[in-house]
Amino acid sequence: MLAKHSFISGLGRLTSHSTSSSSSVIRRQQFLVRTLCGSQISRAMSSTSEADAESVLRTVTPSLDLKRHKGQAGKIAVIGGCREYTGAPYFAAISALKIGADLSHVFCTKDAAPVIKSYSPELIVHPVLEESYSISQLSEEDQRKVQDKVLGEVDKWMERFDCLVIGPGLGRDPFLLECVSKIMLLAKKFNVPFVIDGDGLFLVTNSIDLVHSYPLAVLTPNVNEYKRLVQKVLNCEVDEQNAEDQLRSLAKQIGGVTILRKGKSDLISNGKTVKSVSIYGSPRRCGGQGDILSGGVAVFLSWARQLKSDPESPSENPAILGCIAASGLLRKAASLAFTKHKRSTLTSDIIECLGESLEDICPAS
């Protein structure tokens, strides 16, 4: 470092005092000084873990082909939606379609189904989940029968899905959470990936075994959800000074699941590597953006898994690739929406920018 500073200083003196040099030589010397200083600062500021999100998007996103048939670009299912929360499952499911999945399902409670159906005819809505209030008068045996019926309805579809999104708008009803716990076990039986968000993270934080050592599980916690995970699993507080190492430790402790920690820079780890995505973004923090992200991760994860059959496919974990791609696209769409709507930007505005943002990076033709 000292030698480099001496070299730069010498060039500066040569530039200032040499009278025999032509002006063009001086300009080249000045450019060299700026380049050396600038590259030194750039290396100091850059993170070796920063992912090239746009490159990942180009790699993972399949080309549009007239020979492909319905379903080959992805069949996604959202498990969530109750009386209080109907927007979150809609945002996750419609985002999956807007990004490019062929089919998007929502498994929700009977009360939520008509509302979610009214948002869009594009979604396939299954009103099969039950909450405690609707079965409270039943005996324990009859309640088990209801639970078996719920699982049977989901089981009929499970093998068809490329990925599940579990948690948006789920709520914290005990009976409903118990049913979803069994749905997660069913997904693992069929080797179906799942993305855990929202109240699904509340469930998992209190029952880590549901995801432990399942490599196809992705957790997408926000700041508060991440804090609870760290306290539960690592038995300590969040350490912002060593954020990457702590995230790696957390993912490793849960058996190598992939965690996408949402923040100013999104951090992604499966316990082995840590990647960050910092491009684009928006200062507008309206609710629902995490639902877009979870739907996006499901789509890109399923596309990355399809690449595995290609001998020239990237060696990176499909879950890591899915997280990088979804994070990068959401940030670009949020940035574009903000340029159009500024302070009034809503989640629905960001969703409408998903297609345009992906097209800008991966043109359809």
PDB file of N, CA, C and O in Angstrom, residues 139-204:
ATOM      1  N   SER A 139     -66.291 -32.755  18.113  1.00  0.00           N
ATOM      2  CA  SER A 139     -65.488 -33.581  19.019  1.00  0.00           C
ATOM      3  C   SER A 139     -64.066 -33.685  18.471  1.00  0.00           C
ATOM      4  O   SER A 139     -63.791 -33.350  17.310  1.00  0.00           O
ATOM      5  N   GLU A 140     -63.138 -34.151  19.322  1.00  0.00           N
ATOM      6  CA  GLU A 140     -61.753 -34.284  18.874  1.00  0.00           C
ATOM      7  C   GLU A 140     -61.651 -35.233  17.690  1.00  0.00           C
ATOM      8  O   GLU A 140     -60.866 -35.009  16.754  1.00  0.00           O
ATOM      9  N   GLU A 141     -62.430 -36.298  17.716  1.00  0.00           N
ATOM     10  CA  GLU A 141     -62.400 -37.264  16.613  1.00  0.00           C
ATOM     11  C   GLU A 141     -62.873 -36.611  15.314  1.00  0.00           C
ATOM     12  O   GLU A 141     -62.271 -36.793  14.257  1.00  0.00           O
ATOM     13  N   ASP A 142     -63.941 -35.829  15.411  1.00  0.00           N
ATOM     14  CA  ASP A 142     -64.450 -35.162  14.210  1.00  0.00           C
ATOM     15  C   ASP A 142     -63.485 -34.075  13.716  1.00  0.00           C
ATOM     16  O   ASP A 142     -63.363 -33.835  12.509  1.00  0.00           O
ATOM     17  N   GLN A 143     -62.799 -33.434  14.645  1.00  0.00           N
ATOM     18  CA  GLN A 143     -61.800 -32.439  14.251  1.00  0.00           C
ATOM     19  C   GLN A 143     -60.652 -33.101  13.483  1.00  0.00           C
ATOM     20  O   GLN A 143     -60.135 -32.542  12.515  1.00  0.00           O
ATOM     21  N   ARG A 144     -60.270 -34.302  13.909  1.00  0.00           N
ATOM     22  CA  ARG A 144     -59.224 -35.040  13.182  1.00  0.00           C
ATOM     23  C   ARG A 144     -59.703 -35.409  11.783  1.00  0.00           C
ATOM     24  O   ARG A 144     -58.911 -35.391  10.822  1.00  0.00           O
ATOM     25  N   LYS A 145     -60.981 -35.719  11.677  1.00  0.00           N
ATOM     26  CA  LYS A 145     -61.531 -36.044  10.363  1.00  0.00           C
ATOM     27  C   LYS A 145     -61.493 -34.825   9.441  1.00  0.00           C
ATOM     28  O   LYS A 145     -61.209 -34.944   8.245  1.00  0.00           O
ATOM     29  N   VAL A 146     -61.786 -33.655  10.012  1.00  0.00           N
ATOM     30  CA  VAL A 146     -61.710 -32.422   9.223  1.00  0.00           C
ATOM     31  C   VAL A 146     -60.279 -32.194   8.756  1.00  0.00           C
ATOM     32  O   VAL A 146     -60.031 -31.847   7.593  1.00  0.00           O
ATOM     33  N   GLN A 147     -59.333 -32.407   9.662  1.00  0.00           N
ATOM     34  CA  GLN A 147     -57.921 -32.232   9.304  1.00  0.00           C
ATOM     35  C   GLN A 147     -57.512 -33.207   8.209  1.00  0.00           C
ATOM     36  O   GLN A 147     -56.814 -32.828   7.250  1.00  0.00           O
ATOM     37  N   ASP A 148     -57.952 -34.452   8.325  1.00  0.00           N
ATOM     38  CA  ASP A 148     -57.645 -35.450   7.295  1.00  0.00           C
ATOM     39  C   ASP A 148     -58.243 -35.059   5.943  1.00  0.00           C
ATOM     40  O   ASP A 148     -57.624 -35.272   4.892  1.00  0.00           O
ATOM     41  N   LYS A 149     -59.424 -34.449   5.984  1.00  0.00           N
ATOM     42  CA  LYS A 149     -60.072 -34.017   4.748  1.00  0.00           C
ATOM     43  C   LYS A 149     -59.276 -32.884   4.094  1.00  0.00           C
ATOM     44  O   LYS A 149     -59.094 -32.863   2.872  1.00  0.00           O
ATOM     45  N   VAL A 150     -58.812 -31.954   4.924  1.00  0.00           N
ATOM     46  CA  VAL A 150     -57.995 -30.847   4.408  1.00  0.00           C
ATOM     47  C   VAL A 150     -56.736 -31.396   3.733  1.00  0.00           C
ATOM     48  O   VAL A 150     -56.393 -31.015   2.604  1.00  0.00           O
ATOM     49  N   LEU A 151     -56.049 -32.307   4.419  1.00  0.00           N
ATOM     50  CA  LEU A 151     -54.830 -32.888   3.873  1.00  0.00           C
ATOM     51  C   LEU A 151     -55.111 -33.676   2.607  1.00  0.00           C
ATOM     52  O   LEU A 151     -54.318 -33.657   1.655  1.00  0.00           O
ATOM     53  N   GLY A 152     -56.243 -34.342   2.585  1.00  0.00           N
ATOM     54  CA  GLY A 152     -56.613 -35.105   1.390  1.00  0.00           C
ATOM     55  C   GLY A 152     -56.814 -34.206   0.185  1.00  0.00           C
ATOM     56  O   GLY A 152     -56.407 -34.546  -0.938  1.00  0.00           O
ATOM     57  N   GLU A 153     -57.424 -33.040   0.400  1.00  0.00           N
ATOM     58  CA  GLU A 153     -57.646 -32.095  -0.696  1.00  0.00           C
ATOM     59  C   GLU A 153     -56.332 -31.557  -1.247  1.00  0.00           C
ATOM     60  O   GLU A 153     -56.170 -31.396  -2.462  1.00  0.00           O
ATOM     61  N   VAL A 154     -55.386 -31.280  -0.357  1.00  0.00           N
ATOM     62  CA  VAL A 154     -54.081 -30.778  -0.800  1.00  0.00           C
ATOM     63  C   VAL A 154     -53.268 -31.897  -1.442  1.00  0.00           C
ATOM     64  O   VAL A 154     -52.582 -31.695  -2.451  1.00  0.00           O
ATOM     65  N   ASP A 155     -53.368 -33.087  -0.871  1.00  0.00           N
ATOM     66  CA  ASP A 155     -52.610 -34.243  -1.364  1.00  0.00           C
ATOM     67  C   ASP A 155     -52.928 -34.541  -2.832  1.00  0.00           C
ATOM     68  O   ASP A 155     -52.046 -34.951  -3.599  1.00  0.00           O
ATOM     69  N   LYS A 156     -54.166 -34.316  -3.230  1.00  0.00           N
ATOM     70  CA  LYS A 156     -54.578 -34.599  -4.615  1.00  0.00           C
ATOM     71  C   LYS A 156     -53.784 -33.781  -5.627  1.00  0.00           C
ATOM     72  O   LYS A 156     -53.621 -34.171  -6.772  1.00  0.00           O
ATOM     73  N   TRP A 157     -53.301 -32.621  -5.173  1.00  0.00           N
ATOM     74  CA  TRP A 157     -52.611 -31.699  -6.076  1.00  0.00           C
ATOM     75  C   TRP A 157     -51.097 -31.676  -5.908  1.00  0.00           C
ATOM     76  O   TRP A 157     -50.370 -31.212  -6.794  1.00  0.00           O
ATOM     77  N   MET A 158     -50.597 -32.168  -4.794  1.00  0.00           N
ATOM     78  CA  MET A 158     -49.212 -31.903  -4.397  1.00  0.00           C
ATOM     79  C   MET A 158     -48.186 -32.274  -5.462  1.00  0.00           C
ATOM     80  O   MET A 158     -47.245 -31.519  -5.741  1.00  0.00           O
ATOM     81  N   GLU A 159     -48.317 -33.437  -6.058  1.00  0.00           N
ATOM     82  CA  GLU A 159     -47.316 -33.893  -7.029  1.00  0.00           C
ATOM     83  C   GLU A 159     -47.249 -33.000  -8.266  1.00  0.00           C
ATOM     84  O   GLU A 159     -46.248 -33.020  -8.993  1.00  0.00           O
ATOM     85  N   ARG A 160     -48.284 -32.222  -8.509  1.00  0.00           N
ATOM     86  CA  ARG A 160     -48.303 -31.372  -9.699  1.00  0.00           C
ATOM     87  C   ARG A 160     -47.518 -30.078  -9.518  1.00  0.00           C
ATOM     88  O   ARG A 160     -47.167 -29.427 -10.496  1.00  0.00           O
ATOM     89  N   PHE A 161     -47.261 -29.696  -8.271  1.00  0.00           N
ATOM     90  CA  PHE A 161     -46.681 -28.381  -8.017  1.00  0.00           C
ATOM     91  C   PHE A 161     -45.161 -28.395  -8.118  1.00  0.00           C
ATOM     92  O   PHE A 161     -44.496 -29.348  -7.717  1.00  0.00           O
ATOM     93  N   ASP A 162     -44.626 -27.299  -8.643  1.00  0.00           N
ATOM     94  CA  ASP A 162     -43.180 -27.115  -8.719  1.00  0.00           C
ATOM     95  C   ASP A 162     -42.635 -26.439  -7.470  1.00  0.00           C
ATOM     96  O   ASP A 162     -41.460 -26.589  -7.141  1.00  0.00           O
ATOM     97  N   CYS A 163     -43.473 -25.691  -6.781  1.00  0.00           N
ATOM     98  CA  CYS A 163     -43.046 -25.027  -5.546  1.00  0.00           C
ATOM     99  C   CYS A 163     -44.275 -24.512  -4.795  1.00  0.00           C
ATOM    100  O   CYS A 163     -45.273 -24.132  -5.415  1.00  0.00           O
ATOM    101  N   LEU A 164     -44.184 -24.497  -3.477  1.00  0.00           N
ATOM    102  CA  LEU A 164     -45.224 -23.921  -2.626  1.00  0.00           C
ATOM    103  C   LEU A 164     -44.722 -22.622  -2.010  1.00  0.00           C
ATOM    104  O   LEU A 164     -43.525 -22.451  -1.788  1.00  0.00           O
ATOM    105  N   VAL A 165     -45.650 -21.720  -1.731  1.00  0.00           N
ATOM    106  CA  VAL A 165     -45.375 -20.538  -0.912  1.00  0.00           C
ATOM    107  C   VAL A 165     -46.268 -20.664   0.315  1.00  0.00           C
ATOM    108  O   VAL A 165     -47.493 -20.639   0.191  1.00  0.00           O
ATOM    109  N   ILE A 166     -45.672 -20.802   1.475  1.00  0.00           N
ATOM    110  CA  ILE A 166     -46.437 -21.090   2.690  1.00  0.00           C
ATOM    111  C   ILE A 166     -46.364 -19.915   3.658  1.00  0.00           C
ATOM    112  O   ILE A 166     -45.273 -19.525   4.081  1.00  0.00           O
ATOM    113  N   GLY A 167     -47.519 -19.326   3.959  1.00  0.00           N
ATOM    114  CA  GLY A 167     -47.552 -18.298   4.991  1.00  0.00           C
ATOM    115  C   GLY A 167     -48.226 -16.984   4.696  1.00  0.00           C
ATOM    116  O   GLY A 167     -48.740 -16.341   5.623  1.00  0.00           O
ATOM    117  N   PRO A 168     -48.254 -16.500   3.445  1.00  0.00           N
ATOM    118  CA  PRO A 168     -48.883 -15.184   3.210  1.00  0.00           C
ATOM    119  C   PRO A 168     -50.357 -15.174   3.621  1.00  0.00           C
ATOM    120  O   PRO A 168     -51.160 -15.960   3.119  1.00  0.00           O
ATOM    121  N   GLY A 169     -50.693 -14.291   4.567  1.00  0.00           N
ATOM    122  CA  GLY A 169     -52.083 -14.179   5.005  1.00  0.00           C
ATOM    123  C   GLY A 169     -52.575 -15.386   5.774  1.00  0.00           C
ATOM    124  O   GLY A 169     -53.786 -15.582   5.906  1.00  0.00           O
ATOM    125  N   LEU A 170     -51.673 -16.191   6.309  1.00  0.00           N
ATOM    126  CA  LEU A 170     -52.071 -17.436   6.965  1.00  0.00           C
ATOM    127  C   LEU A 170     -52.766 -17.197   8.299  1.00  0.00           C
ATOM    128  O   LEU A 170     -53.721 -17.899   8.655  1.00  0.00           O
ATOM    129  N   GLY A 171     -52.304 -16.195   9.045  1.00  0.00           N
ATOM    130  CA  GLY A 171     -52.840 -16.004  10.386  1.00  0.00           C
ATOM    131  C   GLY A 171     -52.193 -16.983  11.361  1.00  0.00           C
ATOM    132  O   GLY A 171     -51.347 -17.801  10.980  1.00  0.00           O
ATOM    133  N   ARG A 172     -52.630 -16.931  12.609  1.00  0.00           N
ATOM    134  CA  ARG A 172     -52.002 -17.759  13.638  1.00  0.00           C
ATOM    135  C   ARG A 172     -53.000 -18.634  14.377  1.00  0.00           C
ATOM    136  O   ARG A 172     -52.798 -18.995  15.541  1.00  0.00           O
ATOM    137  N   ASP A 173     -54.067 -18.985  13.708  1.00  0.00           N
ATOM    138  CA  ASP A 173     -55.061 -19.868  14.324  1.00  0.00           C
ATOM    139  C   ASP A 173     -54.426 -21.241  14.581  1.00  0.00           C
ATOM    140  O   ASP A 173     -53.814 -21.829  13.679  1.00  0.00           O
ATOM    141  N   PRO A 174     -54.557 -21.788  15.786  1.00  0.00           N
ATOM    142  CA  PRO A 174     -53.883 -23.049  16.139  1.00  0.00           C
ATOM    143  C   PRO A 174     -54.257 -24.224  15.234  1.00  0.00           C
ATOM    144  O   PRO A 174     -53.375 -24.970  14.793  1.00  0.00           O
ATOM    145  N   PHE A 175     -55.533 -24.406  14.962  1.00  0.00           N
ATOM    146  CA  PHE A 175     -55.944 -25.532  14.117  1.00  0.00           C
ATOM    147  C   PHE A 175     -55.410 -25.365  12.701  1.00  0.00           C
ATOM    148  O   PHE A 175     -54.929 -26.326  12.087  1.00  0.00           O
ATOM    149  N   LEU A 176     -55.480 -24.162  12.192  1.00  0.00           N
ATOM    150  CA  LEU A 176     -54.995 -23.897  10.838  1.00  0.00           C
ATOM    151  C   LEU A 176     -53.492 -24.151  10.754  1.00  0.00           C
ATOM    152  O   LEU A 176     -53.008 -24.769   9.791  1.00  0.00           O
ATOM    153  N   LEU A 177     -52.741 -23.695  11.753  1.00  0.00           N
ATOM    154  CA  LEU A 177     -51.297 -23.911  11.752  1.00  0.00           C
ATOM    155  C   LEU A 177     -50.945 -25.393  11.852  1.00  0.00           C
ATOM    156  O   LEU A 177     -49.972 -25.851  11.240  1.00  0.00           O
ATOM    157  N   GLU A 178     -51.738 -26.141  12.603  1.00  0.00           N
ATOM    158  CA  GLU A 178     -51.494 -27.578  12.700  1.00  0.00           C
ATOM    159  C   GLU A 178     -51.697 -28.259  11.351  1.00  0.00           C
ATOM    160  O   GLU A 178     -50.920 -29.133  10.946  1.00  0.00           O
ATOM    161  N   CYS A 179     -52.728 -27.832  10.636  1.00  0.00           N
ATOM    162  CA  CYS A 179     -52.972 -28.379   9.291  1.00  0.00           C
ATOM    163  C   CYS A 179     -51.816 -28.045   8.352  1.00  0.00           C
ATOM    164  O   CYS A 179     -51.358 -28.892   7.576  1.00  0.00           O
ATOM    165  N   VAL A 180     -51.340 -26.820   8.426  1.00  0.00           N
ATOM    166  CA  VAL A 180     -50.251 -26.394   7.543  1.00  0.00           C
ATOM    167  C   VAL A 180     -48.965 -27.136   7.882  1.00  0.00           C
ATOM    168  O   VAL A 180     -48.174 -27.458   6.975  1.00  0.00           O
ATOM    169  N   SER A 181     -48.752 -27.447   9.151  1.00  0.00           N
ATOM    170  CA  SER A 181     -47.583 -28.243   9.538  1.00  0.00           C
ATOM    171  C   SER A 181     -47.589 -29.582   8.817  1.00  0.00           C
ATOM    172  O   SER A 181     -46.561 -30.039   8.295  1.00  0.00           O
ATOM    173  N   LYS A 182     -48.749 -30.187   8.739  1.00  0.00           N
ATOM    174  CA  LYS A 182     -48.864 -31.488   8.065  1.00  0.00           C
ATOM    175  C   LYS A 182     -48.744 -31.331   6.547  1.00  0.00           C
ATOM    176  O   LYS A 182     -48.241 -32.236   5.863  1.00  0.00           O
ATOM    177  N   ILE A 183     -49.183 -30.203   6.015  1.00  0.00           N
ATOM    178  CA  ILE A 183     -49.004 -29.939   4.582  1.00  0.00           C
ATOM    179  C   ILE A 183     -47.513 -29.832   4.249  1.00  0.00           C
ATOM    180  O   ILE A 183     -47.051 -30.311   3.206  1.00  0.00           O
ATOM    181  N   MET A 184     -46.740 -29.219   5.142  1.00  0.00           N
ATOM    182  CA  MET A 184     -45.294 -29.113   4.929  1.00  0.00           C
ATOM    183  C   MET A 184     -44.645 -30.492   4.931  1.00  0.00           C
ATOM    184  O   MET A 184     -43.753 -30.780   4.108  1.00  0.00           O
ATOM    185  N   LEU A 185     -45.069 -31.366   5.820  1.00  0.00           N
ATOM    186  CA  LEU A 185     -44.541 -32.730   5.846  1.00  0.00           C
ATOM    187  C   LEU A 185     -44.903 -33.465   4.563  1.00  0.00           C
ATOM    188  O   LEU A 185     -44.096 -34.248   4.033  1.00  0.00           O
ATOM    189  N   LEU A 186     -46.091 -33.192   4.053  1.00  0.00           N
ATOM    190  CA  LEU A 186     -46.525 -33.798   2.799  1.00  0.00           C
ATOM    191  C   LEU A 186     -45.662 -33.315   1.629  1.00  0.00           C
ATOM    192  O   LEU A 186     -45.256 -34.097   0.769  1.00  0.00           O
ATOM    193  N   ALA A 187     -45.363 -32.026   1.620  1.00  0.00           N
ATOM    194  CA  ALA A 187     -44.506 -31.468   0.563  1.00  0.00           C
ATOM    195  C   ALA A 187     -43.124 -32.110   0.598  1.00  0.00           C
ATOM    196  O   ALA A 187     -42.548 -32.436  -0.454  1.00  0.00           O
ATOM    197  N   LYS A 188     -42.575 -32.296   1.789  1.00  0.00           N
ATOM    198  CA  LYS A 188     -41.264 -32.926   1.916  1.00  0.00           C
ATOM    199  C   LYS A 188     -41.298 -34.371   1.421  1.00  0.00           C
ATOM    200  O   LYS A 188     -40.345 -34.848   0.795  1.00  0.00           O
ATOM    201  N   LYS A 189     -42.399 -35.046   1.662  1.00  0.00           N
ATOM    202  CA  LYS A 189     -42.551 -36.430   1.193  1.00  0.00           C
ATOM    203  C   LYS A 189     -42.444 -36.508  -0.329  1.00  0.00           C
ATOM    204  O   LYS A 189     -41.846 -37.434  -0.879  1.00  0.00           O
ATOM    205  N   PHE A 190     -43.007 -35.510  -1.020  1.00  0.00           N
ATOM    206  CA  PHE A 190     -42.986 -35.488  -2.478  1.00  0.00           C
ATOM    207  C   PHE A 190     -41.805 -34.683  -3.042  1.00  0.00           C
ATOM    208  O   PHE A 190     -41.727 -34.460  -4.240  1.00  0.00           O
ATOM    209  N   ASN A 191     -40.912 -34.247  -2.141  1.00  0.00           N
ATOM    210  CA  ASN A 191     -39.731 -33.496  -2.566  1.00  0.00           C
ATOM    211  C   ASN A 191     -40.094 -32.208  -3.295  1.00  0.00           C
ATOM    212  O   ASN A 191     -39.430 -31.805  -4.258  1.00  0.00           O
ATOM    213  N   VAL A 192     -41.145 -31.543  -2.822  1.00  0.00           N
ATOM    214  CA  VAL A 192     -41.588 -30.280  -3.405  1.00  0.00           C
ATOM    215  C   VAL A 192     -40.953 -29.125  -2.629  1.00  0.00           C
ATOM    216  O   VAL A 192     -41.067 -29.072  -1.405  1.00  0.00           O
ATOM    217  N   PRO A 193     -40.285 -28.197  -3.295  1.00  0.00           N
ATOM    218  CA  PRO A 193     -39.707 -27.051  -2.593  1.00  0.00           C
ATOM    219  C   PRO A 193     -40.791 -26.168  -1.996  1.00  0.00           C
ATOM    220  O   PRO A 193     -41.920 -26.136  -2.501  1.00  0.00           O
ATOM    221  N   PHE A 194     -40.447 -25.448  -0.931  1.00  0.00           N
ATOM    222  CA  PHE A 194     -41.391 -24.456  -0.422  1.00  0.00           C
ATOM    223  C   PHE A 194     -40.667 -23.235   0.111  1.00  0.00           C
ATOM    224  O   PHE A 194     -39.547 -23.309   0.612  1.00  0.00           O
ATOM    225  N   VAL A 195     -41.340 -22.093  -0.046  1.00  0.00           N
ATOM    226  CA  VAL A 195     -40.864 -20.799   0.432  1.00  0.00           C
ATOM    227  C   VAL A 195     -41.719 -20.418   1.631  1.00  0.00           C
ATOM    228  O   VAL A 195     -42.952 -20.421   1.535  1.00  0.00           O
ATOM    229  N   ILE A 196     -41.077 -20.105   2.744  1.00  0.00           N
ATOM    230  CA  ILE A 196     -41.808 -19.786   3.970  1.00  0.00           C
ATOM    231  C   ILE A 196     -41.741 -18.287   4.222  1.00  0.00           C
ATOM    232  O   ILE A 196     -40.656 -17.710   4.329  1.00  0.00           O
ATOM    233  N   ASP A 197     -42.915 -17.658   4.351  1.00  0.00           N
ATOM    234  CA  ASP A 197     -42.980 -16.216   4.569  1.00  0.00           C
ATOM    235  C   ASP A 197     -44.106 -15.907   5.546  1.00  0.00           C
ATOM    236  O   ASP A 197     -44.949 -16.766   5.845  1.00  0.00           O
ATOM    237  N   GLY A 198     -44.161 -14.689   6.019  1.00  0.00           N
ATOM    238  CA  GLY A 198     -45.269 -14.235   6.864  1.00  0.00           C
ATOM    239  C   GLY A 198     -45.470 -15.114   8.086  1.00  0.00           C
ATOM    240  O   GLY A 198     -44.533 -15.463   8.804  1.00  0.00           O
ATOM    241  N   ASP A 199     -46.719 -15.499   8.318  1.00  0.00           N
ATOM    242  CA  ASP A 199     -47.037 -16.307   9.489  1.00  0.00           C
ATOM    243  C   ASP A 199     -46.516 -17.727   9.370  1.00  0.00           C
ATOM    244  O   ASP A 199     -46.473 -18.457  10.367  1.00  0.00           O
ATOM    245  N   GLY A 200     -46.097 -18.127   8.181  1.00  0.00           N
ATOM    246  CA  GLY A 200     -45.401 -19.403   8.052  1.00  0.00           C
ATOM    247  C   GLY A 200     -44.093 -19.389   8.826  1.00  0.00           C
ATOM    248  O   GLY A 200     -43.668 -20.402   9.384  1.00  0.00           O
ATOM    249  N   LEU A 201     -43.458 -18.212   8.903  1.00  0.00           N
ATOM    250  CA  LEU A 201     -42.230 -18.072   9.678  1.00  0.00           C
ATOM    251  C   LEU A 201     -42.505 -18.140  11.182  1.00  0.00           C
ATOM    252  O   LEU A 201     -41.675 -18.628  11.953  1.00  0.00           O
ATOM    253  N   PHE A 202     -43.661 -17.638  11.592  1.00  0.00           N
ATOM    254  CA  PHE A 202     -44.063 -17.771  12.992  1.00  0.00           C
ATOM    255  C   PHE A 202     -44.181 -19.254  13.347  1.00  0.00           C
ATOM    256  O   PHE A 202     -43.697 -19.700  14.400  1.00  0.00           O
ATOM    257  N   LEU A 203     -44.791 -20.029  12.451  1.00  0.00           N
ATOM    258  CA  LEU A 203     -44.947 -21.469  12.661  1.00  0.00           C
ATOM    259  C   LEU A 203     -43.588 -22.161  12.727  1.00  0.00           C
ATOM    260  O   LEU A 203     -43.313 -22.949  13.634  1.00  0.00           O
ATOM    261  N   VAL A 204     -42.728 -21.860  11.757  1.00  0.00           N
ATOM    262  CA  VAL A 204     -41.428 -22.520  11.670  1.00  0.00           C
ATOM    263  C   VAL A 204     -40.526 -22.145  12.841  1.00  0.00           C
ATOM    264  O   VAL A 204     -39.797 -22.989  13.372  1.00  0.00           O
TER     265      VAL A 204
END
